[in-house]
Amino acid sequence: MTNKQEAVVRAALEILEDRGVEAVSMRAIAERLGVRMNTVLWHAKTKAHLLELMADAIVGEASTQDLPAPWKERVHELARRYRAALLAHRDGAAVVTGTYAAKPATLRFADTMVEALLESGLDSREAAWTCWTIVYFTLGLTQEEQAAPLPGDRRLAEAVAAGNFPSLAKVLPRLEDATFDERFDHGLTLMLLPL
């Protein structure tokens, strides 16, 4: 990335923090940088490309350095760092979920995770698909976490209490008592349990 392209991405991430993903636009970036919109377009080309650059910058915050040696611990730590990078940005999971970023930081992260999964003894197909599964799970859970209602919101309990969802009524206390951290660790453990 050039310095000017980095400035465009930085401005886009600042807008993301201030006003959310819906407010990120070429015009808003140009205004923030004090330049013409054509200047932003020169470095980002399209809104889709801008979002890919933003997604790669967010994923790039998930360090692939100083990881545990055992493969399973390494995969857990990579997934935790990925989630932390998403959570560090307002709507971070929504930005990354909505893109196909075949960019350096994203590829470096995936390569590091696949390397650990290959070390577990998985063949190439299973290593690739397990990496996808972990990434998709992390994105989905984190996107839900970033959109979660405030504590005390009773919509779920009220909807289940209406009586149309008897199985959910049986487990409702469990749906409400787990933190997103607990859900995340549980899901990761389930995915890696058979390995």
mmCIF file with all atom_site columns, C-alpha atoms in Angstrom:
data_model
loop_
_atom_site.group_PDB
_atom_site.id
_atom_site.type_symbol
_atom_site.label_atom_id
_atom_site.label_alt_id
_atom_site.label_comp_id
_atom_site.label_asym_id
_atom_site.label_entity_id
_atom_site.label_seq_id
_atom_site.pdbx_PDB_ins_code
_atom_site.Cartn_x
_atom_site.Cartn_y
_atom_site.Cartn_z
_atom_site.occupancy
_atom_site.B_iso_or_equiv
_atom_site.pdbx_formal_charge
_atom_site.auth_seq_id
_atom_site.auth_comp_id
_atom_site.auth_asym_id
_atom_site.auth_atom_id
_atom_site.pdbx_PDB_model_num
ATOM 1   C CA . MET A 1 1   ? 0.000   0.000   0.000  1.00 0.00 ? 1   MET A CA 1
ATOM 2   C CA . THR A 1 2   ? 1.269   3.489   -0.814 1.00 0.00 ? 2   THR A CA 1
ATOM 3   C CA . ASN A 1 3   ? 1.373   6.196   1.858  1.00 0.00 ? 3   ASN A CA 1
ATOM 4   C CA . LYS A 1 4   ? -1.559  7.979   0.219  1.00 0.00 ? 4   LYS A CA 1
ATOM 5   C CA . GLN A 1 5   ? -3.593  4.776   0.028  1.00 0.00 ? 5   GLN A CA 1
ATOM 6   C CA . GLU A 1 6   ? -2.805  4.168   3.708  1.00 0.00 ? 6   GLU A CA 1
ATOM 7   C CA . ALA A 1 7   ? -4.074  7.680   4.481  1.00 0.00 ? 7   ALA A CA 1
ATOM 8   C CA . VAL A 1 8   ? -7.333  6.913   2.665  1.00 0.00 ? 8   VAL A CA 1
ATOM 9   C CA . VAL A 1 9   ? -7.765  3.663   4.618  1.00 0.00 ? 9   VAL A CA 1
ATOM 10  C CA . ARG A 1 10  ? -6.911  5.407   7.896  1.00 0.00 ? 10  ARG A CA 1
ATOM 11  C CA . ALA A 1 11  ? -9.518  8.096   7.189  1.00 0.00 ? 11  ALA A CA 1
ATOM 12  C CA . ALA A 1 12  ? -12.089 5.410   6.324  1.00 0.00 ? 12  ALA A CA 1
ATOM 13  C CA . LEU A 1 13  ? -11.379 3.607   9.607  1.00 0.00 ? 13  LEU A CA 1
ATOM 14  C CA . GLU A 1 14  ? -11.747 6.893   11.513 1.00 0.00 ? 14  GLU A CA 1
ATOM 15  C CA . ILE A 1 15  ? -15.159 7.435   9.916  1.00 0.00 ? 15  ILE A CA 1
ATOM 16  C CA . LEU A 1 16  ? -16.035 3.841   10.781 1.00 0.00 ? 16  LEU A CA 1
ATOM 17  C CA . GLU A 1 17  ? -15.171 4.517   14.449 1.00 0.00 ? 17  GLU A CA 1
ATOM 18  C CA . ASP A 1 18  ? -17.060 7.801   14.538 1.00 0.00 ? 18  ASP A CA 1
ATOM 19  C CA . ARG A 1 19  ? -20.233 6.932   12.660 1.00 0.00 ? 19  ARG A CA 1
ATOM 20  C CA . GLY A 1 20  ? -20.279 3.238   11.685 1.00 0.00 ? 20  GLY A CA 1
ATOM 21  C CA . VAL A 1 21  ? -19.991 1.298   8.449  1.00 0.00 ? 21  VAL A CA 1
ATOM 22  C CA . GLU A 1 22  ? -22.998 2.965   6.799  1.00 0.00 ? 22  GLU A CA 1
ATOM 23  C CA . ALA A 1 23  ? -21.272 6.360   6.987  1.00 0.00 ? 23  ALA A CA 1
ATOM 24  C CA . VAL A 1 24  ? -18.118 5.255   5.161  1.00 0.00 ? 24  VAL A CA 1
ATOM 25  C CA . SER A 1 25  ? -18.157 6.744   1.675  1.00 0.00 ? 25  SER A CA 1
ATOM 26  C CA . MET A 1 26  ? -15.711 8.167   -0.832 1.00 0.00 ? 26  MET A CA 1
ATOM 27  C CA . ARG A 1 27  ? -17.217 11.614  -0.269 1.00 0.00 ? 27  ARG A CA 1
ATOM 28  C CA . ALA A 1 28  ? -16.859 11.372  3.527  1.00 0.00 ? 28  ALA A CA 1
ATOM 29  C CA . ILE A 1 29  ? -13.226 10.312  3.154  1.00 0.00 ? 29  ILE A CA 1
ATOM 30  C CA . ALA A 1 30  ? -12.499 13.181  0.764  1.00 0.00 ? 30  ALA A CA 1
ATOM 31  C CA . GLU A 1 31  ? -14.049 15.642  3.214  1.00 0.00 ? 31  GLU A CA 1
ATOM 32  C CA . ARG A 1 32  ? -12.054 14.213  6.116  1.00 0.00 ? 32  ARG A CA 1
ATOM 33  C CA . LEU A 1 33  ? -8.799  14.404  4.161  1.00 0.00 ? 33  LEU A CA 1
ATOM 34  C CA . GLY A 1 34  ? -9.596  17.783  2.615  1.00 0.00 ? 34  GLY A CA 1
ATOM 35  C CA . VAL A 1 35  ? -9.103  16.501  -0.928 1.00 0.00 ? 35  VAL A CA 1
ATOM 36  C CA . ARG A 1 36  ? -11.244 16.034  -4.034 1.00 0.00 ? 36  ARG A CA 1
ATOM 37  C CA . MET A 1 37  ? -13.236 12.839  -4.380 1.00 0.00 ? 37  MET A CA 1
ATOM 38  C CA . ASN A 1 38  ? -11.217 11.902  -7.497 1.00 0.00 ? 38  ASN A CA 1
ATOM 39  C CA . THR A 1 39  ? -8.121  11.726  -5.291 1.00 0.00 ? 39  THR A CA 1
ATOM 40  C CA . VAL A 1 40  ? -9.795  9.165   -3.048 1.00 0.00 ? 40  VAL A CA 1
ATOM 41  C CA . LEU A 1 41  ? -11.045 7.213   -6.069 1.00 0.00 ? 41  LEU A CA 1
ATOM 42  C CA . TRP A 1 42  ? -7.512  7.141   -7.499 1.00 0.00 ? 42  TRP A CA 1
ATOM 43  C CA . HIS A 1 43  ? -6.306  5.265   -4.409 1.00 0.00 ? 43  HIS A CA 1
ATOM 44  C CA . ALA A 1 44  ? -9.365  3.167   -3.565 1.00 0.00 ? 44  ALA A CA 1
ATOM 45  C CA . LYS A 1 45  ? -10.925 2.719   -7.048 1.00 0.00 ? 45  LYS A CA 1
ATOM 46  C CA . THR A 1 46  ? -14.385 1.580   -5.839 1.00 0.00 ? 46  THR A CA 1
ATOM 47  C CA . LYS A 1 47  ? -16.298 1.307   -2.575 1.00 0.00 ? 47  LYS A CA 1
ATOM 48  C CA . ALA A 1 48  ? -15.869 -2.486  -2.724 1.00 0.00 ? 48  ALA A CA 1
ATOM 49  C CA . HIS A 1 49  ? -12.090 -2.096  -3.074 1.00 0.00 ? 49  HIS A CA 1
ATOM 50  C CA . LEU A 1 50  ? -12.055 0.426   -0.215 1.00 0.00 ? 50  LEU A CA 1
ATOM 51  C CA . LEU A 1 51  ? -13.880 -2.061  2.026  1.00 0.00 ? 51  LEU A CA 1
ATOM 52  C CA . GLU A 1 52  ? -11.368 -4.777  1.064  1.00 0.00 ? 52  GLU A CA 1
ATOM 53  C CA . LEU A 1 53  ? -8.502  -2.467  2.054  1.00 0.00 ? 53  LEU A CA 1
ATOM 54  C CA . MET A 1 54  ? -10.259 -1.637  5.328  1.00 0.00 ? 54  MET A CA 1
ATOM 55  C CA . ALA A 1 55  ? -10.914 -5.314  6.040  1.00 0.00 ? 55  ALA A CA 1
ATOM 56  C CA . ASP A 1 56  ? -7.287  -6.170  5.384  1.00 0.00 ? 56  ASP A CA 1
ATOM 57  C CA . ALA A 1 57  ? -6.152  -3.388  7.715  1.00 0.00 ? 57  ALA A CA 1
ATOM 58  C CA . ILE A 1 58  ? -8.453  -4.692  10.460 1.00 0.00 ? 58  ILE A CA 1
ATOM 59  C CA . VAL A 1 59  ? -7.297  -8.307  10.031 1.00 0.00 ? 59  VAL A CA 1
ATOM 60  C CA . GLY A 1 60  ? -3.715  -7.035  9.946  1.00 0.00 ? 60  GLY A CA 1
ATOM 61  C CA . GLU A 1 61  ? -4.110  -6.080  13.602 1.00 0.00 ? 61  GLU A CA 1
ATOM 62  C CA . ALA A 1 62  ? -4.348  -9.797  14.476 1.00 0.00 ? 62  ALA A CA 1
ATOM 63  C CA . SER A 1 63  ? -0.670  -10.475 15.022 1.00 0.00 ? 63  SER A CA 1
ATOM 64  C CA . THR A 1 64  ? 0.769   -13.723 13.721 1.00 0.00 ? 64  THR A CA 1
ATOM 65  C CA . GLN A 1 65  ? 3.919   -13.280 15.827 1.00 0.00 ? 65  GLN A CA 1
ATOM 66  C CA . ASP A 1 66  ? 4.866   -14.873 19.177 1.00 0.00 ? 66  ASP A CA 1
ATOM 67  C CA . LEU A 1 67  ? 2.329   -17.699 18.976 1.00 0.00 ? 67  LEU A CA 1
ATOM 68  C CA . PRO A 1 68  ? 2.309   -20.825 21.154 1.00 0.00 ? 68  PRO A CA 1
ATOM 69  C CA . ALA A 1 69  ? 4.187   -23.788 19.682 1.00 0.00 ? 69  ALA A CA 1
ATOM 70  C CA . PRO A 1 70  ? 1.503   -26.521 20.060 1.00 0.00 ? 70  PRO A CA 1
ATOM 71  C CA . TRP A 1 71  ? -0.758  -26.343 17.016 1.00 0.00 ? 71  TRP A CA 1
ATOM 72  C CA . LYS A 1 72  ? -4.077  -26.406 18.914 1.00 0.00 ? 72  LYS A CA 1
ATOM 73  C CA . GLU A 1 73  ? -3.042  -23.593 21.260 1.00 0.00 ? 73  GLU A CA 1
ATOM 74  C CA . ARG A 1 74  ? -1.796  -21.673 18.225 1.00 0.00 ? 74  ARG A CA 1
ATOM 75  C CA . VAL A 1 75  ? -5.146  -22.004 16.441 1.00 0.00 ? 75  VAL A CA 1
ATOM 76  C CA . HIS A 1 76  ? -7.016  -20.881 19.589 1.00 0.00 ? 76  HIS A CA 1
ATOM 77  C CA . GLU A 1 77  ? -4.722  -17.884 20.000 1.00 0.00 ? 77  GLU A CA 1
ATOM 78  C CA . LEU A 1 78  ? -5.014  -16.897 16.337 1.00 0.00 ? 78  LEU A CA 1
ATOM 79  C CA . ALA A 1 79  ? -8.805  -17.034 16.552 1.00 0.00 ? 79  ALA A CA 1
ATOM 80  C CA . ARG A 1 80  ? -8.766  -14.949 19.751 1.00 0.00 ? 80  ARG A CA 1
ATOM 81  C CA . ARG A 1 81  ? -6.518  -12.345 18.125 1.00 0.00 ? 81  ARG A CA 1
ATOM 82  C CA . TYR A 1 82  ? -8.756  -12.277 15.035 1.00 0.00 ? 82  TYR A CA 1
ATOM 83  C CA . ARG A 1 83  ? -11.808 -11.655 17.187 1.00 0.00 ? 83  ARG A CA 1
ATOM 84  C CA . ALA A 1 84  ? -9.983  -8.975  19.195 1.00 0.00 ? 84  ALA A CA 1
ATOM 85  C CA . ALA A 1 85  ? -9.021  -7.183  15.961 1.00 0.00 ? 85  ALA A CA 1
ATOM 86  C CA . LEU A 1 86  ? -12.646 -7.242  14.816 1.00 0.00 ? 86  LEU A CA 1
ATOM 87  C CA . LEU A 1 87  ? -13.895 -5.994  18.184 1.00 0.00 ? 87  LEU A CA 1
ATOM 88  C CA . ALA A 1 88  ? -11.326 -3.183  18.218 1.00 0.00 ? 88  ALA A CA 1
ATOM 89  C CA . HIS A 1 89  ? -13.333 -1.418  15.493 1.00 0.00 ? 89  HIS A CA 1
ATOM 90  C CA . ARG A 1 90  ? -16.928 -0.329  15.529 1.00 0.00 ? 90  ARG A CA 1
ATOM 91  C CA . ASP A 1 91  ? -18.669 -2.607  12.998 1.00 0.00 ? 91  ASP A CA 1
ATOM 92  C CA . GLY A 1 92  ? -15.334 -4.358  12.425 1.00 0.00 ? 92  GLY A CA 1
ATOM 93  C CA . ALA A 1 93  ? -16.941 -7.756  11.875 1.00 0.00 ? 93  ALA A CA 1
ATOM 94  C CA . ALA A 1 94  ? -19.484 -6.272  9.444  1.00 0.00 ? 94  ALA A CA 1
ATOM 95  C CA . VAL A 1 95  ? -16.693 -4.720  7.361  1.00 0.00 ? 95  VAL A CA 1
ATOM 96  C CA . VAL A 1 96  ? -14.676 -7.943  7.182  1.00 0.00 ? 96  VAL A CA 1
ATOM 97  C CA . THR A 1 97  ? -17.738 -10.161 6.632  1.00 0.00 ? 97  THR A CA 1
ATOM 98  C CA . GLY A 1 98  ? -18.849 -8.103  3.663  1.00 0.00 ? 98  GLY A CA 1
ATOM 99  C CA . THR A 1 99  ? -15.592 -8.413  1.711  1.00 0.00 ? 99  THR A CA 1
ATOM 100 C CA . TYR A 1 100 ? -13.457 -10.844 -0.217 1.00 0.00 ? 100 TYR A CA 1
ATOM 101 C CA . ALA A 1 101 ? -10.047 -9.503  0.727  1.00 0.00 ? 101 ALA A CA 1
ATOM 102 C CA . ALA A 1 102 ? -7.305  -11.500 -0.961 1.00 0.00 ? 102 ALA A CA 1
ATOM 103 C CA . LYS A 1 103 ? -4.854  -9.000  0.484  1.00 0.00 ? 103 LYS A CA 1
ATOM 104 C CA . PRO A 1 104 ? -1.513  -9.455  2.301  1.00 0.00 ? 104 PRO A CA 1
ATOM 105 C CA . ALA A 1 105 ? -2.599  -9.276  5.959  1.00 0.00 ? 105 ALA A CA 1
ATOM 106 C CA . THR A 1 106 ? -5.649  -11.469 5.395  1.00 0.00 ? 106 THR A CA 1
ATOM 107 C CA . LEU A 1 107 ? -3.614  -14.035 3.470  1.00 0.00 ? 107 LEU A CA 1
ATOM 108 C CA . ARG A 1 108 ? -0.813  -13.986 6.083  1.00 0.00 ? 108 ARG A CA 1
ATOM 109 C CA . PHE A 1 109 ? -3.348  -14.673 8.837  1.00 0.00 ? 109 PHE A CA 1
ATOM 110 C CA . ALA A 1 110 ? -4.982  -17.527 6.889  1.00 0.00 ? 110 ALA A CA 1
ATOM 111 C CA . ASP A 1 111 ? -1.594  -18.991 5.967  1.00 0.00 ? 111 ASP A CA 1
ATOM 112 C CA . THR A 1 112 ? -0.534  -19.041 9.620  1.00 0.00 ? 112 THR A CA 1
ATOM 113 C CA . MET A 1 113 ? -3.744  -20.762 10.710 1.00 0.00 ? 113 MET A CA 1
ATOM 114 C CA . VAL A 1 114 ? -3.628  -23.311 7.887  1.00 0.00 ? 114 VAL A CA 1
ATOM 115 C CA . GLU A 1 115 ? 0.000   -24.076 8.767  1.00 0.00 ? 115 GLU A CA 1
ATOM 116 C CA . ALA A 1 116 ? -1.054  -24.921 12.342 1.00 0.00 ? 116 ALA A CA 1
ATOM 117 C CA . LEU A 1 117 ? -3.963  -27.045 11.109 1.00 0.00 ? 117 LEU A CA 1
ATOM 118 C CA . LEU A 1 118 ? -1.701  -28.946 8.712  1.00 0.00 ? 118 LEU A CA 1
ATOM 119 C CA . GLU A 1 119 ? 0.616   -29.658 11.647 1.00 0.00 ? 119 GLU A CA 1
ATOM 120 C CA . SER A 1 120 ? -2.340  -31.329 13.394 1.00 0.00 ? 120 SER A CA 1
ATOM 121 C CA . GLY A 1 121 ? -2.299  -33.997 10.691 1.00 0.00 ? 121 GLY A CA 1
ATOM 122 C CA . LEU A 1 122 ? -5.266  -32.737 8.682  1.00 0.00 ? 122 LEU A CA 1
ATOM 123 C CA . ASP A 1 123 ? -5.044  -33.166 4.933  1.00 0.00 ? 123 ASP A CA 1
ATOM 124 C CA . SER A 1 124 ? -5.061  -30.041 2.767  1.00 0.00 ? 124 SER A CA 1
ATOM 125 C CA . ARG A 1 125 ? -8.851  -30.039 2.194  1.00 0.00 ? 125 ARG A CA 1
ATOM 126 C CA . GLU A 1 126 ? -9.677  -30.445 5.895  1.00 0.00 ? 126 GLU A CA 1
ATOM 127 C CA . ALA A 1 127 ? -7.107  -27.840 6.935  1.00 0.00 ? 127 ALA A CA 1
ATOM 128 C CA . ALA A 1 128 ? -8.525  -25.286 4.478  1.00 0.00 ? 128 ALA A CA 1
ATOM 129 C CA . TRP A 1 129 ? -12.138 -26.017 5.385  1.00 0.00 ? 129 TRP A CA 1
ATOM 130 C CA . THR A 1 130 ? -11.435 -25.998 9.131  1.00 0.00 ? 130 THR A CA 1
ATOM 131 C CA . CYS A 1 131 ? -9.776  -22.599 8.720  1.00 0.00 ? 131 CYS A CA 1
ATOM 132 C CA . TRP A 1 132 ? -12.888 -21.337 6.897  1.00 0.00 ? 132 TRP A CA 1
ATOM 133 C CA . THR A 1 133 ? -15.133 -22.753 9.610  1.00 0.00 ? 133 THR A CA 1
ATOM 134 C CA . ILE A 1 134 ? -13.200 -21.006 12.377 1.00 0.00 ? 134 ILE A CA 1
ATOM 135 C CA . VAL A 1 135 ? -13.109 -17.710 10.479 1.00 0.00 ? 135 VAL A CA 1
ATOM 136 C CA . TYR A 1 136 ? -16.824 -17.843 9.611  1.00 0.00 ? 136 TYR A CA 1
ATOM 137 C CA . PHE A 1 137 ? -17.768 -18.763 13.184 1.00 0.00 ? 137 PHE A CA 1
ATOM 138 C CA . THR A 1 138 ? -15.641 -15.913 14.550 1.00 0.00 ? 138 THR A CA 1
ATOM 139 C CA . LEU A 1 139 ? -17.076 -13.406 12.094 1.00 0.00 ? 139 LEU A CA 1
ATOM 140 C CA . GLY A 1 140 ? -20.675 -14.421 12.797 1.00 0.00 ? 140 GLY A CA 1
ATOM 141 C CA . LEU A 1 141 ? -20.340 -14.441 16.560 1.00 0.00 ? 141 LEU A CA 1
ATOM 142 C CA . THR A 1 142 ? -18.463 -11.138 16.579 1.00 0.00 ? 142 THR A CA 1
ATOM 143 C CA . GLN A 1 143 ? -20.947 -9.477  14.252 1.00 0.00 ? 143 GLN A CA 1
ATOM 144 C CA . GLU A 1 144 ? -23.756 -10.575 16.563 1.00 0.00 ? 144 GLU A CA 1
ATOM 145 C CA . GLU A 1 145 ? -21.782 -9.328  19.569 1.00 0.00 ? 145 GLU A CA 1
ATOM 146 C CA . GLN A 1 146 ? -21.264 -5.918  17.983 1.00 0.00 ? 146 GLN A CA 1
ATOM 147 C CA . ALA A 1 147 ? -24.981 -5.650  17.213 1.00 0.00 ? 147 ALA A CA 1
ATOM 148 C CA . ALA A 1 148 ? -26.204 -7.115  20.533 1.00 0.00 ? 148 ALA A CA 1
ATOM 149 C CA . PRO A 1 149 ? -28.883 -5.234  22.441 1.00 0.00 ? 149 PRO A CA 1
ATOM 150 C CA . LEU A 1 150 ? -27.979 -3.494  25.649 1.00 0.00 ? 150 LEU A CA 1
ATOM 151 C CA . PRO A 1 151 ? -28.088 -5.473  28.913 1.00 0.00 ? 151 PRO A CA 1
ATOM 152 C CA . GLY A 1 152 ? -31.612 -5.725  30.223 1.00 0.00 ? 152 GLY A CA 1
ATOM 153 C CA . ASP A 1 153 ? -33.193 -6.039  26.785 1.00 0.00 ? 153 ASP A CA 1
ATOM 154 C CA . ARG A 1 154 ? -36.089 -8.463  27.242 1.00 0.00 ? 154 ARG A CA 1
ATOM 155 C CA . ARG A 1 155 ? -37.165 -9.080  23.636 1.00 0.00 ? 155 ARG A CA 1
ATOM 156 C CA . LEU A 1 156 ? -35.850 -12.656 23.490 1.00 0.00 ? 156 LEU A CA 1
ATOM 157 C CA . ALA A 1 157 ? -37.372 -13.646 26.828 1.00 0.00 ? 157 ALA A CA 1
ATOM 158 C CA . GLU A 1 158 ? -40.716 -12.088 25.927 1.00 0.00 ? 158 GLU A CA 1
ATOM 159 C CA . ALA A 1 159 ? -40.822 -13.748 22.506 1.00 0.00 ? 159 ALA A CA 1
ATOM 160 C CA . VAL A 1 160 ? -40.010 -17.170 23.987 1.00 0.00 ? 160 VAL A CA 1
ATOM 161 C CA . ALA A 1 161 ? -42.448 -16.692 26.885 1.00 0.00 ? 161 ALA A CA 1
ATOM 162 C CA . ALA A 1 162 ? -45.305 -16.355 24.401 1.00 0.00 ? 162 ALA A CA 1
ATOM 163 C CA . GLY A 1 163 ? -45.340 -20.164 24.297 1.00 0.00 ? 163 GLY A CA 1
ATOM 164 C CA . ASN A 1 164 ? -44.630 -20.876 20.628 1.00 0.00 ? 164 ASN A CA 1
ATOM 165 C CA . PHE A 1 165 ? -41.063 -22.070 21.209 1.00 0.00 ? 165 PHE A CA 1
ATOM 166 C CA . PRO A 1 166 ? -41.138 -24.800 23.890 1.00 0.00 ? 166 PRO A CA 1
ATOM 167 C CA . SER A 1 167 ? -37.609 -26.084 23.298 1.00 0.00 ? 167 SER A CA 1
ATOM 168 C CA . LEU A 1 168 ? -36.162 -22.591 23.506 1.00 0.00 ? 168 LEU A CA 1
ATOM 169 C CA . ALA A 1 169 ? -38.168 -22.009 26.695 1.00 0.00 ? 169 ALA A CA 1
ATOM 170 C CA . LYS A 1 170 ? -36.390 -25.008 28.269 1.00 0.00 ? 170 LYS A CA 1
ATOM 171 C CA . VAL A 1 171 ? -32.957 -23.578 27.527 1.00 0.00 ? 171 VAL A CA 1
ATOM 172 C CA . LEU A 1 172 ? -33.719 -19.849 27.830 1.00 0.00 ? 172 LEU A CA 1
ATOM 173 C CA . PRO A 1 173 ? -31.657 -19.354 30.996 1.00 0.00 ? 173 PRO A CA 1
ATOM 174 C CA . ARG A 1 174 ? -28.655 -20.840 29.136 1.00 0.00 ? 174 ARG A CA 1
ATOM 175 C CA . LEU A 1 175 ? -29.213 -18.536 26.178 1.00 0.00 ? 175 LEU A CA 1
ATOM 176 C CA . GLU A 1 176 ? -29.041 -15.537 28.467 1.00 0.00 ? 176 GLU A CA 1
ATOM 177 C CA . ASP A 1 177 ? -26.327 -16.516 30.939 1.00 0.00 ? 177 ASP A CA 1
ATOM 178 C CA . ALA A 1 178 ? -23.322 -17.016 28.653 1.00 0.00 ? 178 ALA A CA 1
ATOM 179 C CA . THR A 1 179 ? -21.031 -14.160 27.724 1.00 0.00 ? 179 THR A CA 1
ATOM 180 C CA . PHE A 1 180 ? -19.764 -13.824 24.178 1.00 0.00 ? 180 PHE A CA 1
ATOM 181 C CA . ASP A 1 181 ? -16.308 -14.818 25.450 1.00 0.00 ? 181 ASP A CA 1
ATOM 182 C CA . GLU A 1 182 ? -17.769 -18.057 26.822 1.00 0.00 ? 182 GLU A CA 1
ATOM 183 C CA . ARG A 1 183 ? -19.688 -18.727 23.608 1.00 0.00 ? 183 ARG A CA 1
ATOM 184 C CA . PHE A 1 184 ? -16.556 -18.109 21.574 1.00 0.00 ? 184 PHE A CA 1
ATOM 185 C CA . ASP A 1 185 ? -14.361 -20.441 23.648 1.00 0.00 ? 185 ASP A CA 1
ATOM 186 C CA . HIS A 1 186 ? -17.067 -23.130 23.642 1.00 0.00 ? 186 HIS A CA 1
ATOM 187 C CA . GLY A 1 187 ? -17.476 -22.974 19.871 1.00 0.00 ? 187 GLY A CA 1
ATOM 188 C CA . LEU A 1 188 ? -13.738 -23.125 19.224 1.00 0.00 ? 188 LEU A CA 1
ATOM 189 C CA . THR A 1 189 ? -13.365 -26.066 21.570 1.00 0.00 ? 189 THR A CA 1
ATOM 190 C CA . LEU A 1 190 ? -16.169 -27.952 19.775 1.00 0.00 ? 190 LEU A CA 1
ATOM 191 C CA . MET A 1 191 ? -14.603 -27.342 16.383 1.00 0.00 ? 191 MET A CA 1
ATOM 192 C CA . LEU A 1 192 ? -11.179 -28.566 17.437 1.00 0.00 ? 192 LEU A CA 1
ATOM 193 C CA . LEU A 1 193 ? -12.318 -31.363 19.775 1.00 0.00 ? 193 LEU A CA 1
ATOM 194 C CA . PRO A 1 194 ? -12.173 -34.172 17.210 1.00 0.00 ? 194 PRO A CA 1
ATOM 195 C CA . LEU A 1 195 ? -8.685  -33.137 16.043 1.00 0.00 ? 195 LEU A CA 1
#
